Amino acid sequence: MLQWKPADKKAAVCFTIDDIHPSKSTDYYEAGGDLDKGRLGLVKWLLDRHPELKVTLFTTANWREISPVPTRKFLASLPGVRDKFFLAKRYQKDTMNLERHPEFVEFLNSMKNTEIGFHGLYHVHKGLKIPVEFQNQTKEEFREILKEMQRIFNKSGIEHVKGICPPGWNAPNALLDELIKENFDFIASARDIFTPISRDARTNMSGIKGASLIRPEAIKENKLIHFPTNFQANSKVERAKEIINNSGLLSIKAHIVKSVFGYIAIDGVDELYMNYLDSLLTNLKNEYGDSLWFTSMGEISDYIKKNN
Ligand SMILES: [Zn+2]
């Protein structure tokens, strides 16, 4: 079995946030661009309250999504045709390119206990599932996307790990092959916040199905590490404890954007969710103390590479 945590640790805790990009409250919605004064300020509050906590910010290199749902309703009603069009307006290309937002990059680089991972190139796709960037592309197209995404990260100076959470969770097999060719360490694809917790529970909700629900796992002939997401804002404390009691990885998810055109993200970063995580973490630390490993997906990947 994969050796993924130190022997003296009963279980592990990691925290990841999706959709980080430079949008400000003066744009359509805030996604980190307001720095300390916005949602990242709330994340920093939580990190200050829990100095052992680590966070992975899954960041999009050149965000273009404005609406996650189709607004071109007529086009969207035409089967076949709709798959060939973007069904909502997008940001002009490079508006949110990280290379153009040095202050934002500097702010992310300065955050303590924070690592940056990839969350797609544009975060858009033609057809009905707008945020699901990786769908039916050819392997050559996937390669192009991955290369451009990495080029922007490197050029912008953002410090990052070689891991990705695919927008909308979807990770086709051809994408996994290209990630391996690009030397990625890990992918966080499966989110399952409903399947009951047990040692052998498998993911069965969004993204990769059939992966371990409570542990990182080597996939694709051990060439890539897969991380599940198994906890979010409306999950109960008991679920967290069941994961820990089964010696698993409590993998907590949030999204940086709380509301888009009236669509409210349950796990969007706001005072309420950060307060909930504050009390959850306090509760877990009281009960489990030093037997918990507060870590990150990048750190676990490094550990796995060294110890297997
Ligand atoms: Zn996303």
PDB file of C-alpha atoms and ligand atoms in Angstrom:
ATOM      1  CA  MET A   1       0.000   0.000   0.000  1.00  0.00           C
ATOM      2  CA  LEU A   2       1.098   3.524  -0.773  1.00  0.00           C
ATOM      3  CA  GLN A   3       3.105   5.108   2.038  1.00  0.00           C
ATOM      4  CA  TRP A   4       1.607   8.613   2.016  1.00  0.00           C
ATOM      5  CA  LYS A   5       2.004   9.909   5.576  1.00  0.00           C
ATOM      6  CA  PRO A   6       4.516   9.622   8.427  1.00  0.00           C
ATOM      7  CA  ALA A   7       4.015   6.570  10.637  1.00  0.00           C
ATOM      8  CA  ASP A   8       3.449   8.658  13.776  1.00  0.00           C
ATOM      9  CA  LYS A   9       0.476  10.466  12.240  1.00  0.00           C
ATOM     10  CA  LYS A  10      -2.953   8.950  12.540  1.00  0.00           C
ATOM     11  CA  ALA A  11      -4.505  10.995   9.750  1.00  0.00           C
ATOM     12  CA  ALA A  12      -4.007  14.139   7.699  1.00  0.00           C
ATOM     13  CA  VAL A  13      -5.819  17.381   6.916  1.00  0.00           C
ATOM     14  CA  CYS A  14      -5.546  19.485   3.787  1.00  0.00           C
ATOM     15  CA  PHE A  15      -7.500  22.475   2.513  1.00  0.00           C
ATOM     16  CA  THR A  16      -7.869  23.578  -1.094  1.00  0.00           C
ATOM     17  CA  ILE A  17      -9.612  26.535  -2.729  1.00  0.00           C
ATOM     18  CA  ASP A  18     -10.588  26.671  -6.405  1.00  0.00           C
ATOM     19  CA  ASP A  19     -11.088  29.467  -8.948  1.00  0.00           C
ATOM     20  CA  ILE A  20      -8.411  31.844  -7.670  1.00  0.00           C
ATOM     21  CA  HIS A  21      -7.721  34.588 -10.266  1.00  0.00           C
ATOM     22  CA  PRO A  22      -7.285  38.373 -10.255  1.00  0.00           C
ATOM     23  CA  SER A  23     -10.975  39.438 -10.596  1.00  0.00           C
ATOM     24  CA  LYS A  24     -11.835  42.273  -8.219  1.00  0.00           C
ATOM     25  CA  SER A  25     -15.138  43.341  -6.686  1.00  0.00           C
ATOM     26  CA  THR A  26     -15.209  46.058  -9.356  1.00  0.00           C
ATOM     27  CA  ASP A  27     -15.307  43.266 -11.989  1.00  0.00           C
ATOM     28  CA  TYR A  28     -18.178  40.774 -12.231  1.00  0.00           C
ATOM     29  CA  TYR A  29     -17.176  39.154  -8.933  1.00  0.00           C
ATOM     30  CA  GLU A  30     -14.208  39.016  -6.591  1.00  0.00           C
ATOM     31  CA  ALA A  31     -11.890  36.002  -6.833  1.00  0.00           C
ATOM     32  CA  GLY A  32      -8.857  37.120  -4.862  1.00  0.00           C
ATOM     33  CA  GLY A  33      -8.122  40.344  -6.737  1.00  0.00           C
ATOM     34  CA  ASP A  34      -9.047  42.538  -3.752  1.00  0.00           C
ATOM     35  CA  LEU A  35      -6.094  40.927  -1.922  1.00  0.00           C
ATOM     36  CA  ASP A  36      -6.179  41.508   1.855  1.00  0.00           C
ATOM     37  CA  LYS A  37      -9.469  43.400   1.615  1.00  0.00           C
ATOM     38  CA  GLY A  38     -11.294  40.598  -0.166  1.00  0.00           C
ATOM     39  CA  ARG A  39     -11.804  36.882   0.224  1.00  0.00           C
ATOM     40  CA  LEU A  40      -8.124  36.058   0.500  1.00  0.00           C
ATOM     41  CA  GLY A  41      -8.136  38.275   3.597  1.00  0.00           C
ATOM     42  CA  LEU A  42     -10.661  35.856   5.117  1.00  0.00           C
ATOM     43  CA  VAL A  43      -8.436  32.916   4.169  1.00  0.00           C
ATOM     44  CA  LYS A  44      -5.490  34.639   5.840  1.00  0.00           C
ATOM     45  CA  TRP A  45      -7.585  35.115   8.971  1.00  0.00           C
ATOM     46  CA  LEU A  46      -8.147  31.356   9.132  1.00  0.00           C
ATOM     47  CA  LEU A  47      -4.445  30.649   8.481  1.00  0.00           C
ATOM     48  CA  ASP A  48      -3.533  33.035  11.322  1.00  0.00           C
ATOM     49  CA  ARG A  49      -5.954  31.339  13.707  1.00  0.00           C
ATOM     50  CA  HIS A  50      -4.462  27.929  12.867  1.00  0.00           C
ATOM     51  CA  PRO A  51      -0.718  28.286  12.280  1.00  0.00           C
ATOM     52  CA  GLU A  52      -0.396  24.575  11.407  1.00  0.00           C
ATOM     53  CA  LEU A  53      -3.017  24.748   8.637  1.00  0.00           C
ATOM     54  CA  LYS A  54      -1.863  24.759   5.009  1.00  0.00           C
ATOM     55  CA  VAL A  55      -3.838  25.789   1.969  1.00  0.00           C
ATOM     56  CA  THR A  56      -3.534  25.043  -1.732  1.00  0.00           C
ATOM     57  CA  LEU A  57      -4.900  27.777  -3.983  1.00  0.00           C
ATOM     58  CA  PHE A  58      -5.897  26.282  -7.331  1.00  0.00           C
ATOM     59  CA  THR A  59      -5.328  29.231  -9.634  1.00  0.00           C
ATOM     60  CA  THR A  60      -6.392  29.777 -13.243  1.00  0.00           C
ATOM     61  CA  ALA A  61      -3.672  31.106 -15.550  1.00  0.00           C
ATOM     62  CA  ASN A  62      -5.850  33.243 -17.847  1.00  0.00           C
ATOM     63  CA  TRP A  63      -9.422  33.182 -16.532  1.00  0.00           C
ATOM     64  CA  ARG A  64     -12.104  34.006 -19.116  1.00  0.00           C
ATOM     65  CA  GLU A  65     -15.361  32.786 -17.615  1.00  0.00           C
ATOM     66  CA  ILE A  66     -17.994  35.392 -16.763  1.00  0.00           C
ATOM     67  CA  SER A  67     -21.090  33.230 -16.330  1.00  0.00           C
ATOM     68  CA  PRO A  68     -20.916  29.529 -15.398  1.00  0.00           C
ATOM     69  CA  VAL A  69     -24.304  28.948 -17.064  1.00  0.00           C
ATOM     70  CA  PRO A  70     -25.421  29.742 -20.645  1.00  0.00           C
ATOM     71  CA  THR A  71     -26.820  33.231 -21.167  1.00  0.00           C
ATOM     72  CA  ARG A  72     -27.229  32.860 -24.935  1.00  0.00           C
ATOM     73  CA  LYS A  73     -30.488  31.030 -24.367  1.00  0.00           C
ATOM     74  CA  PHE A  74     -31.584  30.574 -27.974  1.00  0.00           C
ATOM     75  CA  LEU A  75     -28.265  29.094 -29.075  1.00  0.00           C
ATOM     76  CA  ALA A  76     -28.234  26.966 -25.936  1.00  0.00           C
ATOM     77  CA  SER A  77     -31.576  25.449 -26.966  1.00  0.00           C
ATOM     78  CA  LEU A  78     -30.219  24.030 -30.239  1.00  0.00           C
ATOM     79  CA  PRO A  79     -28.753  20.541 -29.769  1.00  0.00           C
ATOM     80  CA  GLY A  80     -25.672  19.944 -31.890  1.00  0.00           C
ATOM     81  CA  VAL A  81     -25.260  23.623 -32.762  1.00  0.00           C
ATOM     82  CA  ARG A  82     -24.771  24.722 -29.155  1.00  0.00           C
ATOM     83  CA  ASP A  83     -21.685  22.541 -28.743  1.00  0.00           C
ATOM     84  CA  LYS A  84     -19.845  24.668 -31.293  1.00  0.00           C
ATOM     85  CA  PHE A  85     -20.301  27.982 -29.469  1.00  0.00           C
ATOM     86  CA  PHE A  86     -19.432  29.687 -26.252  1.00  0.00           C
ATOM     87  CA  LEU A  87     -22.857  30.135 -24.707  1.00  0.00           C
ATOM     88  CA  ALA A  88     -22.001  33.135 -22.549  1.00  0.00           C
ATOM     89  CA  LYS A  89     -19.867  36.234 -22.931  1.00  0.00           C
ATOM     90  CA  ARG A  90     -16.242  35.795 -21.886  1.00  0.00           C
ATOM     91  CA  TYR A  91     -13.567  38.171 -20.618  1.00  0.00           C
ATOM     92  CA  GLN A  92     -11.422  39.520 -23.435  1.00  0.00           C
ATOM     93  CA  LYS A  93      -8.385  37.297 -23.773  1.00  0.00           C
ATOM     94  CA  ASP A  94      -5.555  38.156 -21.356  1.00  0.00           C
ATOM     95  CA  THR A  95      -7.714  40.426 -19.163  1.00  0.00           C
ATOM     96  CA  MET A  96      -7.039  38.038 -16.266  1.00  0.00           C
ATOM     97  CA  ASN A  97      -3.709  36.691 -17.538  1.00  0.00           C
ATOM     98  CA  LEU A  98      -1.489  36.389 -14.444  1.00  0.00           C
ATOM     99  CA  GLU A  99       1.392  37.993 -16.331  1.00  0.00           C
ATOM    100  CA  ARG A 100      -0.629  41.217 -16.323  1.00  0.00           C
ATOM    101  CA  HIS A 101      -1.285  41.143 -12.572  1.00  0.00           C
ATOM    102  CA  PRO A 102       2.093  41.294 -10.843  1.00  0.00           C
ATOM    103  CA  GLU A 103       0.632  42.691  -7.602  1.00  0.00           C
ATOM    104  CA  PHE A 104      -1.750  39.745  -7.364  1.00  0.00           C
ATOM    105  CA  VAL A 105       1.065  37.262  -8.025  1.00  0.00           C
ATOM    106  CA  GLU A 106       3.246  38.952  -5.422  1.00  0.00           C
ATOM    107  CA  PHE A 107       0.430  38.781  -2.884  1.00  0.00           C
ATOM    108  CA  LEU A 108      -0.091  35.045  -3.474  1.00  0.00           C
ATOM    109  CA  ASN A 109       3.658  34.441  -3.225  1.00  0.00           C
ATOM    110  CA  SER A 110       3.742  36.272   0.099  1.00  0.00           C
ATOM    111  CA  MET A 111       0.965  34.268   1.765  1.00  0.00           C
ATOM    112  CA  LYS A 112       2.311  31.952   4.460  1.00  0.00           C
ATOM    113  CA  ASN A 113       1.526  28.231   4.540  1.00  0.00           C
ATOM    114  CA  THR A 114       0.127  28.609   1.046  1.00  0.00           C
ATOM    115  CA  GLU A 115       0.957  26.673  -2.090  1.00  0.00           C
ATOM    116  CA  ILE A 116      -0.348  27.393  -5.588  1.00  0.00           C
ATOM    117  CA  GLY A 117      -1.588  24.678  -7.943  1.00  0.00           C
ATOM    118  CA  PHE A 118      -3.065  24.852 -11.436  1.00  0.00           C
ATOM    119  CA  HIS A 119      -6.763  25.279 -12.152  1.00  0.00           C
ATOM    120  CA  GLY A 120      -6.887  25.325 -15.940  1.00  0.00           C
ATOM    121  CA  LEU A 121      -5.921  27.854 -18.578  1.00  0.00           C
ATOM    122  CA  TYR A 122      -9.196  29.711 -19.343  1.00  0.00           C
ATOM    123  CA  HIS A 123     -11.828  27.919 -17.202  1.00  0.00           C
ATOM    124  CA  VAL A 124     -14.271  27.900 -20.145  1.00  0.00           C
ATOM    125  CA  HIS A 125     -15.470  25.457 -22.780  1.00  0.00           C
ATOM    126  CA  LYS A 126     -17.970  25.608 -25.643  1.00  0.00           C
ATOM    127  CA  GLY A 127     -21.385  24.054 -25.072  1.00  0.00           C
ATOM    128  CA  LEU A 128     -23.587  23.773 -22.020  1.00  0.00           C
ATOM    129  CA  LYS A 129     -20.928  22.903 -19.434  1.00  0.00           C
ATOM    130  CA  ILE A 130     -19.097  26.208 -19.563  1.00  0.00           C
ATOM    131  CA  PRO A 131     -16.638  25.792 -16.621  1.00  0.00           C
ATOM    132  CA  VAL A 132     -15.635  22.226 -17.570  1.00  0.00           C
ATOM    133  CA  GLU A 133     -12.499  23.146 -19.503  1.00  0.00           C
ATOM    134  CA  PHE A 134     -11.250  19.634 -20.208  1.00  0.00           C
ATOM    135  CA  GLN A 135     -13.816  17.670 -22.198  1.00  0.00           C
ATOM    136  CA  ASN A 136     -13.488  16.163 -25.651  1.00  0.00           C
ATOM    137  CA  GLN A 137     -10.281  17.811 -26.858  1.00  0.00           C
ATOM    138  CA  THR A 138      -7.638  15.793 -28.682  1.00  0.00           C
ATOM    139  CA  LYS A 139      -4.423  14.964 -26.869  1.00  0.00           C
ATOM    140  CA  GLU A 140      -2.641  17.578 -28.979  1.00  0.00           C
ATOM    141  CA  GLU A 141      -5.155  20.191 -27.831  1.00  0.00           C
ATOM    142  CA  PHE A 142      -4.733  19.149 -24.207  1.00  0.00           C
ATOM    143  CA  ARG A 143      -0.963  19.425 -24.616  1.00  0.00           C
ATOM    144  CA  GLU A 144      -1.290  22.953 -26.035  1.00  0.00           C
ATOM    145  CA  ILE A 145      -3.527  24.027 -23.139  1.00  0.00           C
ATOM    146  CA  LEU A 146      -1.164  22.569 -20.532  1.00  0.00           C
ATOM    147  CA  LYS A 147       1.880  24.162 -22.145  1.00  0.00           C
ATOM    148  CA  GLU A 148       0.282  27.614 -22.331  1.00  0.00           C
ATOM    149  CA  MET A 149      -1.012  27.310 -18.755  1.00  0.00           C
ATOM    150  CA  GLN A 150       2.485  26.503 -17.493  1.00  0.00           C
ATOM    151  CA  ARG A 151       4.119  29.147 -19.674  1.00  0.00           C
ATOM    152  CA  ILE A 152       1.920  31.825 -18.074  1.00  0.00           C
ATOM    153  CA  PHE A 153       2.632  30.552 -14.551  1.00  0.00           C
ATOM    154  CA  ASN A 154       6.375  30.528 -15.162  1.00  0.00           C
ATOM    155  CA  LYS A 155       6.427  33.915 -16.871  1.00  0.00           C
ATOM    156  CA  SER A 156       4.309  35.529 -14.142  1.00  0.00           C
ATOM    157  CA  GLY A 157       6.720  34.414 -11.420  1.00  0.00           C
ATOM    158  CA  ILE A 158       4.028  32.672  -9.397  1.00  0.00           C
ATOM    159  CA  GLU A 159       5.571  30.023  -7.140  1.00  0.00           C
ATOM    160  CA  HIS A 160       3.734  26.759  -7.616  1.00  0.00           C
ATOM    161  CA  VAL A 161       3.611  22.998  -7.294  1.00  0.00           C
ATOM    162  CA  LYS A 162       3.140  20.568 -10.184  1.00  0.00           C
ATOM    163  CA  GLY A 163      -0.435  19.680  -9.400  1.00  0.00           C
ATOM    164  CA  ILE A 164      -3.780  20.463 -10.953  1.00  0.00           C
ATOM    165  CA  CYS A 165      -7.431  20.505 -10.021  1.00  0.00           C
ATOM    166  CA  PRO A 166      -9.300  20.394 -13.340  1.00  0.00           C
ATOM    167  CA  PRO A 167     -12.114  22.986 -13.631  1.00  0.00           C
ATOM    168  CA  GLY A 168     -15.454  21.262 -13.109  1.00  0.00           C
ATOM    169  CA  TRP A 169     -13.522  18.177 -11.866  1.00  0.00           C
ATOM    170  CA  ASN A 170     -13.558  16.457 -15.256  1.00  0.00           C
ATOM    171  CA  ALA A 171     -10.312  14.659 -16.143  1.00  0.00           C
ATOM    172  CA  PRO A 172     -10.498  12.651 -19.398  1.00  0.00           C
ATOM    173  CA  ASN A 173      -7.981   9.892 -19.859  1.00  0.00           C
ATOM    174  CA  ALA A 174      -6.162  11.736 -22.659  1.00  0.00           C
ATOM    175  CA  LEU A 175      -5.640  14.658 -20.272  1.00  0.00           C
ATOM    176  CA  LEU A 176      -4.115  12.344 -17.664  1.00  0.00           C
ATOM    177  CA  ASP A 177      -1.683  11.039 -20.315  1.00  0.00           C
ATOM    178  CA  GLU A 178      -0.606  14.577 -21.180  1.00  0.00           C
ATOM    179  CA  LEU A 179      -0.211  15.521 -17.505  1.00  0.00           C
ATOM    180  CA  ILE A 180       2.176  12.601 -17.114  1.00  0.00           C
ATOM    181  CA  LYS A 181       4.151  13.706 -20.191  1.00  0.00           C
ATOM    182  CA  GLU A 182       4.383  17.196 -18.678  1.00  0.00           C
ATOM    183  CA  ASN A 183       5.739  15.699 -15.440  1.00  0.00           C
ATOM    184  CA  PHE A 184       2.819  16.643 -13.239  1.00  0.00           C
ATOM    185  CA  ASP A 185       2.957  15.146  -9.736  1.00  0.00           C
ATOM    186  CA  PHE A 186      -0.720  15.126  -8.858  1.00  0.00           C
ATOM    187  CA  ILE A 187      -4.299  15.697  -9.882  1.00  0.00           C
ATOM    188  CA  ALA A 188      -7.232  16.420  -7.581  1.00  0.00           C
ATOM    189  CA  SER A 189     -10.199  15.338  -9.638  1.00  0.00           C
ATOM    190  CA  ALA A 190     -12.773  13.451  -7.590  1.00  0.00           C
ATOM    191  CA  ARG A 191     -15.139  15.295  -5.296  1.00  0.00           C
ATOM    192  CA  ASP A 192     -17.539  13.187  -3.292  1.00  0.00           C
ATOM    193  CA  ILE A 193     -19.177  14.656  -0.227  1.00  0.00           C
ATOM    194  CA  PHE A 194     -22.011  12.133   0.041  1.00  0.00           C
ATOM    195  CA  THR A 195     -20.649   8.583  -0.091  1.00  0.00           C
ATOM    196  CA  PRO A 196     -20.462   7.277   3.500  1.00  0.00           C
ATOM    197  CA  ILE A 197     -16.968   7.067   4.930  1.00  0.00           C
ATOM    198  CA  SER A 198     -15.252   3.724   5.279  1.00  0.00           C
ATOM    199  CA  ARG A 199     -11.703   2.448   4.788  1.00  0.00           C
ATOM    200  CA  ASP A 200     -12.473   1.222   1.287  1.00  0.00           C
ATOM    201  CA  ALA A 201     -15.001   3.846   0.163  1.00  0.00           C
ATOM    202  CA  ARG A 202     -14.604   4.857  -3.488  1.00  0.00           C
ATOM    203  CA  THR A 203     -15.415   8.184  -5.128  1.00  0.00           C
ATOM    204  CA  ASN A 204     -18.714   8.244  -6.983  1.00  0.00           C
ATOM    205  CA  MET A 205     -19.775  11.843  -7.540  1.00  0.00           C
ATOM    206  CA  SER A 206     -17.882  14.494  -9.572  1.00  0.00           C
ATOM    207  CA  GLY A 207     -14.716  13.798 -11.565  1.00  0.00           C
ATOM    208  CA  ILE A 208     -12.798  10.520 -11.464  1.00  0.00           C
ATOM    209  CA  LYS A 209     -14.948   7.701 -10.128  1.00  0.00           C
ATOM    210  CA  GLY A 210     -13.730   4.637  -8.261  1.00  0.00           C
ATOM    211  CA  ALA A 211     -10.720   6.317  -6.614  1.00  0.00           C
ATOM    212  CA  SER A 212     -10.162   6.075  -2.868  1.00  0.00           C
ATOM    213  CA  LEU A 213     -12.484   8.513  -1.089  1.00  0.00           C
ATOM    214  CA  ILE A 214     -10.228   9.005   1.918  1.00  0.00           C
ATOM    215  CA  ARG A 215      -6.662   8.527   0.706  1.00  0.00           C
ATOM    216  CA  PRO A 216      -4.328   9.722  -2.021  1.00  0.00           C
ATOM    217  CA  GLU A 217      -3.730   7.005  -4.562  1.00  0.00           C
ATOM    218  CA  ALA A 218      -1.260   6.303  -7.362  1.00  0.00           C
ATOM    219  CA  ILE A 219      -3.091   6.070 -10.694  1.00  0.00           C
ATOM    220  CA  LYS A 220      -2.052   5.491 -14.310  1.00  0.00           C
ATOM    221  CA  GLU A 221       0.533   2.809 -13.491  1.00  0.00           C
ATOM    222  CA  ASN A 222       1.810   4.812 -10.528  1.00  0.00           C
ATOM    223  CA  LYS A 223       2.743   7.784 -12.706  1.00  0.00           C
ATOM    224  CA  LEU A 224       0.334  10.278 -11.142  1.00  0.00           C
ATOM    225  CA  ILE A 225      -1.017  10.824  -7.631  1.00  0.00           C
ATOM    226  CA  HIS A 226      -4.745  11.352  -7.292  1.00  0.00           C
ATOM    227  CA  PHE A 227      -6.279  13.294  -4.396  1.00  0.00           C
ATOM    228  CA  PRO A 228      -9.972  13.132  -3.498  1.00  0.00           C
ATOM    229  CA  THR A 229     -12.083  15.927  -2.043  1.00  0.00           C
ATOM    230  CA  ASN A 230     -14.345  14.606   0.681  1.00  0.00           C
ATOM    231  CA  PHE A 231     -15.512  17.551   2.778  1.00  0.00           C
ATOM    232  CA  GLN A 232     -17.115  20.966   2.192  1.00  0.00           C
ATOM    233  CA  ALA A 233     -19.118  23.694   3.923  1.00  0.00           C
ATOM    234  CA  ASN A 234     -22.278  21.655   4.427  1.00  0.00           C
ATOM    235  CA  SER A 235     -20.492  18.506   5.609  1.00  0.00           C
ATOM    236  CA  LYS A 236     -20.896  17.575   9.256  1.00  0.00           C
ATOM    237  CA  VAL A 237     -18.140  17.385  11.873  1.00  0.00           C
ATOM    238  CA  GLU A 238     -18.896  13.654  12.207  1.00  0.00           C
ATOM    239  CA  ARG A 239     -17.816  13.099   8.586  1.00  0.00           C
ATOM    240  CA  ALA A 240     -14.438  14.701   9.350  1.00  0.00           C
ATOM    241  CA  LYS A 241     -14.011  12.474  12.404  1.00  0.00           C
ATOM    242  CA  GLU A 242     -14.949   9.328  10.482  1.00  0.00           C
ATOM    243  CA  ILE A 243     -12.265  10.133   7.902  1.00  0.00           C
ATOM    244  CA  ILE A 244      -9.692  10.673  10.652  1.00  0.00           C
ATOM    245  CA  ASN A 245     -10.759   7.556  12.560  1.00  0.00           C
ATOM    246  CA  ASN A 246     -10.198   5.594   9.350  1.00  0.00           C
ATOM    247  CA  SER A 247      -6.648   7.031   9.126  1.00  0.00           C
ATOM    248  CA  GLY A 248      -7.571   9.019   6.049  1.00  0.00           C
ATOM    249  CA  LEU A 249      -6.947  12.405   4.517  1.00  0.00           C
ATOM    250  CA  LEU A 250      -9.570  14.981   5.428  1.00  0.00           C
ATOM    251  CA  SER A 251      -9.617  16.969   2.181  1.00  0.00           C
ATOM    252  CA  ILE A 252     -11.580  20.187   2.617  1.00  0.00           C
ATOM    253  CA  LYS A 253     -12.725  22.216  -0.396  1.00  0.00           C
ATOM    254  CA  ALA A 254     -13.786  25.813  -0.834  1.00  0.00           C
ATOM    255  CA  HIS A 255     -14.395  28.059  -3.826  1.00  0.00           C
ATOM    256  CA  ILE A 256     -13.109  31.618  -3.727  1.00  0.00           C
ATOM    257  CA  VAL A 257     -16.178  33.082  -5.480  1.00  0.00           C
ATOM    258  CA  LYS A 258     -19.276  33.193  -3.323  1.00  0.00           C
ATOM    259  CA  SER A 259     -21.910  34.458  -5.728  1.00  0.00           C
ATOM    260  CA  VAL A 260     -22.186  34.921  -9.494  1.00  0.00           C
ATOM    261  CA  PHE A 261     -25.330  36.509 -10.949  1.00  0.00           C
ATOM    262  CA  GLY A 262     -27.450  35.221  -8.090  1.00  0.00           C
ATOM    263  CA  TYR A 263     -25.889  31.754  -8.197  1.00  0.00           C
ATOM    264  CA  ILE A 264     -24.557  31.112  -4.668  1.00  0.00           C
ATOM    265  CA  ALA A 265     -21.726  28.644  -4.087  1.00  0.00           C
ATOM    266  CA  ILE A 266     -22.421  26.641  -0.912  1.00  0.00           C
ATOM    267  CA  ASP A 267     -18.700  26.320  -0.266  1.00  0.00           C
ATOM    268  CA  GLY A 268     -17.802  29.865  -1.309  1.00  0.00           C
ATOM    269  CA  VAL A 269     -15.322  31.609   0.987  1.00  0.00           C
ATOM    270  CA  ASP A 270     -17.201  33.931   3.355  1.00  0.00           C
ATOM    271  CA  GLU A 271     -17.174  34.752   7.086  1.00  0.00           C
ATOM    272  CA  LEU A 272     -19.629  31.968   7.836  1.00  0.00           C
ATOM    273  CA  TYR A 273     -17.621  29.202   6.135  1.00  0.00           C
ATOM    274  CA  MET A 274     -14.313  30.397   7.578  1.00  0.00           C
ATOM    275  CA  ASN A 275     -15.912  30.508  11.034  1.00  0.00           C
ATOM    276  CA  TYR A 276     -17.193  26.969  10.572  1.00  0.00           C
ATOM    277  CA  LEU A 277     -13.713  25.765   9.573  1.00  0.00           C
ATOM    278  CA  ASP A 278     -12.235  27.652  12.533  1.00  0.00           C
ATOM    279  CA  SER A 279     -14.460  25.768  14.971  1.00  0.00           C
ATOM    280  CA  LEU A 280     -14.033  22.468  13.098  1.00  0.00           C
ATOM    281  CA  LEU A 281     -10.234  22.694  13.239  1.00  0.00           C
ATOM    282  CA  THR A 282     -10.277  23.717  16.912  1.00  0.00           C
ATOM    283  CA  ASN A 283     -12.508  20.751  17.660  1.00  0.00           C
ATOM    284  CA  LEU A 284     -10.248  18.321  15.743  1.00  0.00           C
ATOM    285  CA  LYS A 285      -7.067  19.650  17.357  1.00  0.00           C
ATOM    286  CA  ASN A 286      -8.618  19.218  20.821  1.00  0.00           C
ATOM    287  CA  GLU A 287      -9.610  15.664  20.085  1.00  0.00           C
ATOM    288  CA  TYR A 288      -6.619  14.393  18.078  1.00  0.00           C
ATOM    289  CA  GLY A 289      -3.752  16.748  18.972  1.00  0.00           C
ATOM    290  CA  ASP A 290      -0.383  15.955  17.413  1.00  0.00           C
ATOM    291  CA  SER A 291      -1.598  12.795  15.748  1.00  0.00           C
ATOM    292  CA  LEU A 292      -2.994  14.952  12.927  1.00  0.00           C
ATOM    293  CA  TRP A 293      -0.724  15.881  10.044  1.00  0.00           C
ATOM    294  CA  PHE A 294      -1.670  19.337   8.736  1.00  0.00           C
ATOM    295  CA  THR A 295      -0.295  19.236   5.248  1.00  0.00           C
ATOM    296  CA  SER A 296      -0.972  20.031   1.596  1.00  0.00           C
ATOM    297  CA  MET A 297      -1.362  18.069  -1.610  1.00  0.00           C
ATOM    298  CA  GLY A 298       2.033  19.241  -2.825  1.00  0.00           C
ATOM    299  CA  GLU A 299       3.682  18.200   0.432  1.00  0.00           C
ATOM    300  CA  ILE A 300       2.038  14.773   0.408  1.00  0.00           C
ATOM    301  CA  SER A 301       3.141  14.283  -3.220  1.00  0.00           C
ATOM    302  CA  ASP A 302       6.728  15.025  -2.220  1.00  0.00           C
ATOM    303  CA  TYR A 303       6.437  12.621   0.695  1.00  0.00           C
ATOM    304  CA  ILE A 304       5.110   9.876  -1.582  1.00  0.00           C
ATOM    305  CA  LYS A 305       7.929  10.403  -4.079  1.00  0.00           C
ATOM    306  CA  LYS A 306      10.550  10.099  -1.331  1.00  0.00           C
ATOM    307  CA  ASN A 307       9.037   7.120   0.474  1.00  0.00           C
ATOM    308  CA  ASN A 308       7.780   4.756  -2.203  1.00  0.00           C
TER     309      ASN A 308
HETATM  310 ZN    ZN B   1     -13.243  26.058 -11.038  1.00  0.00          ZN
END
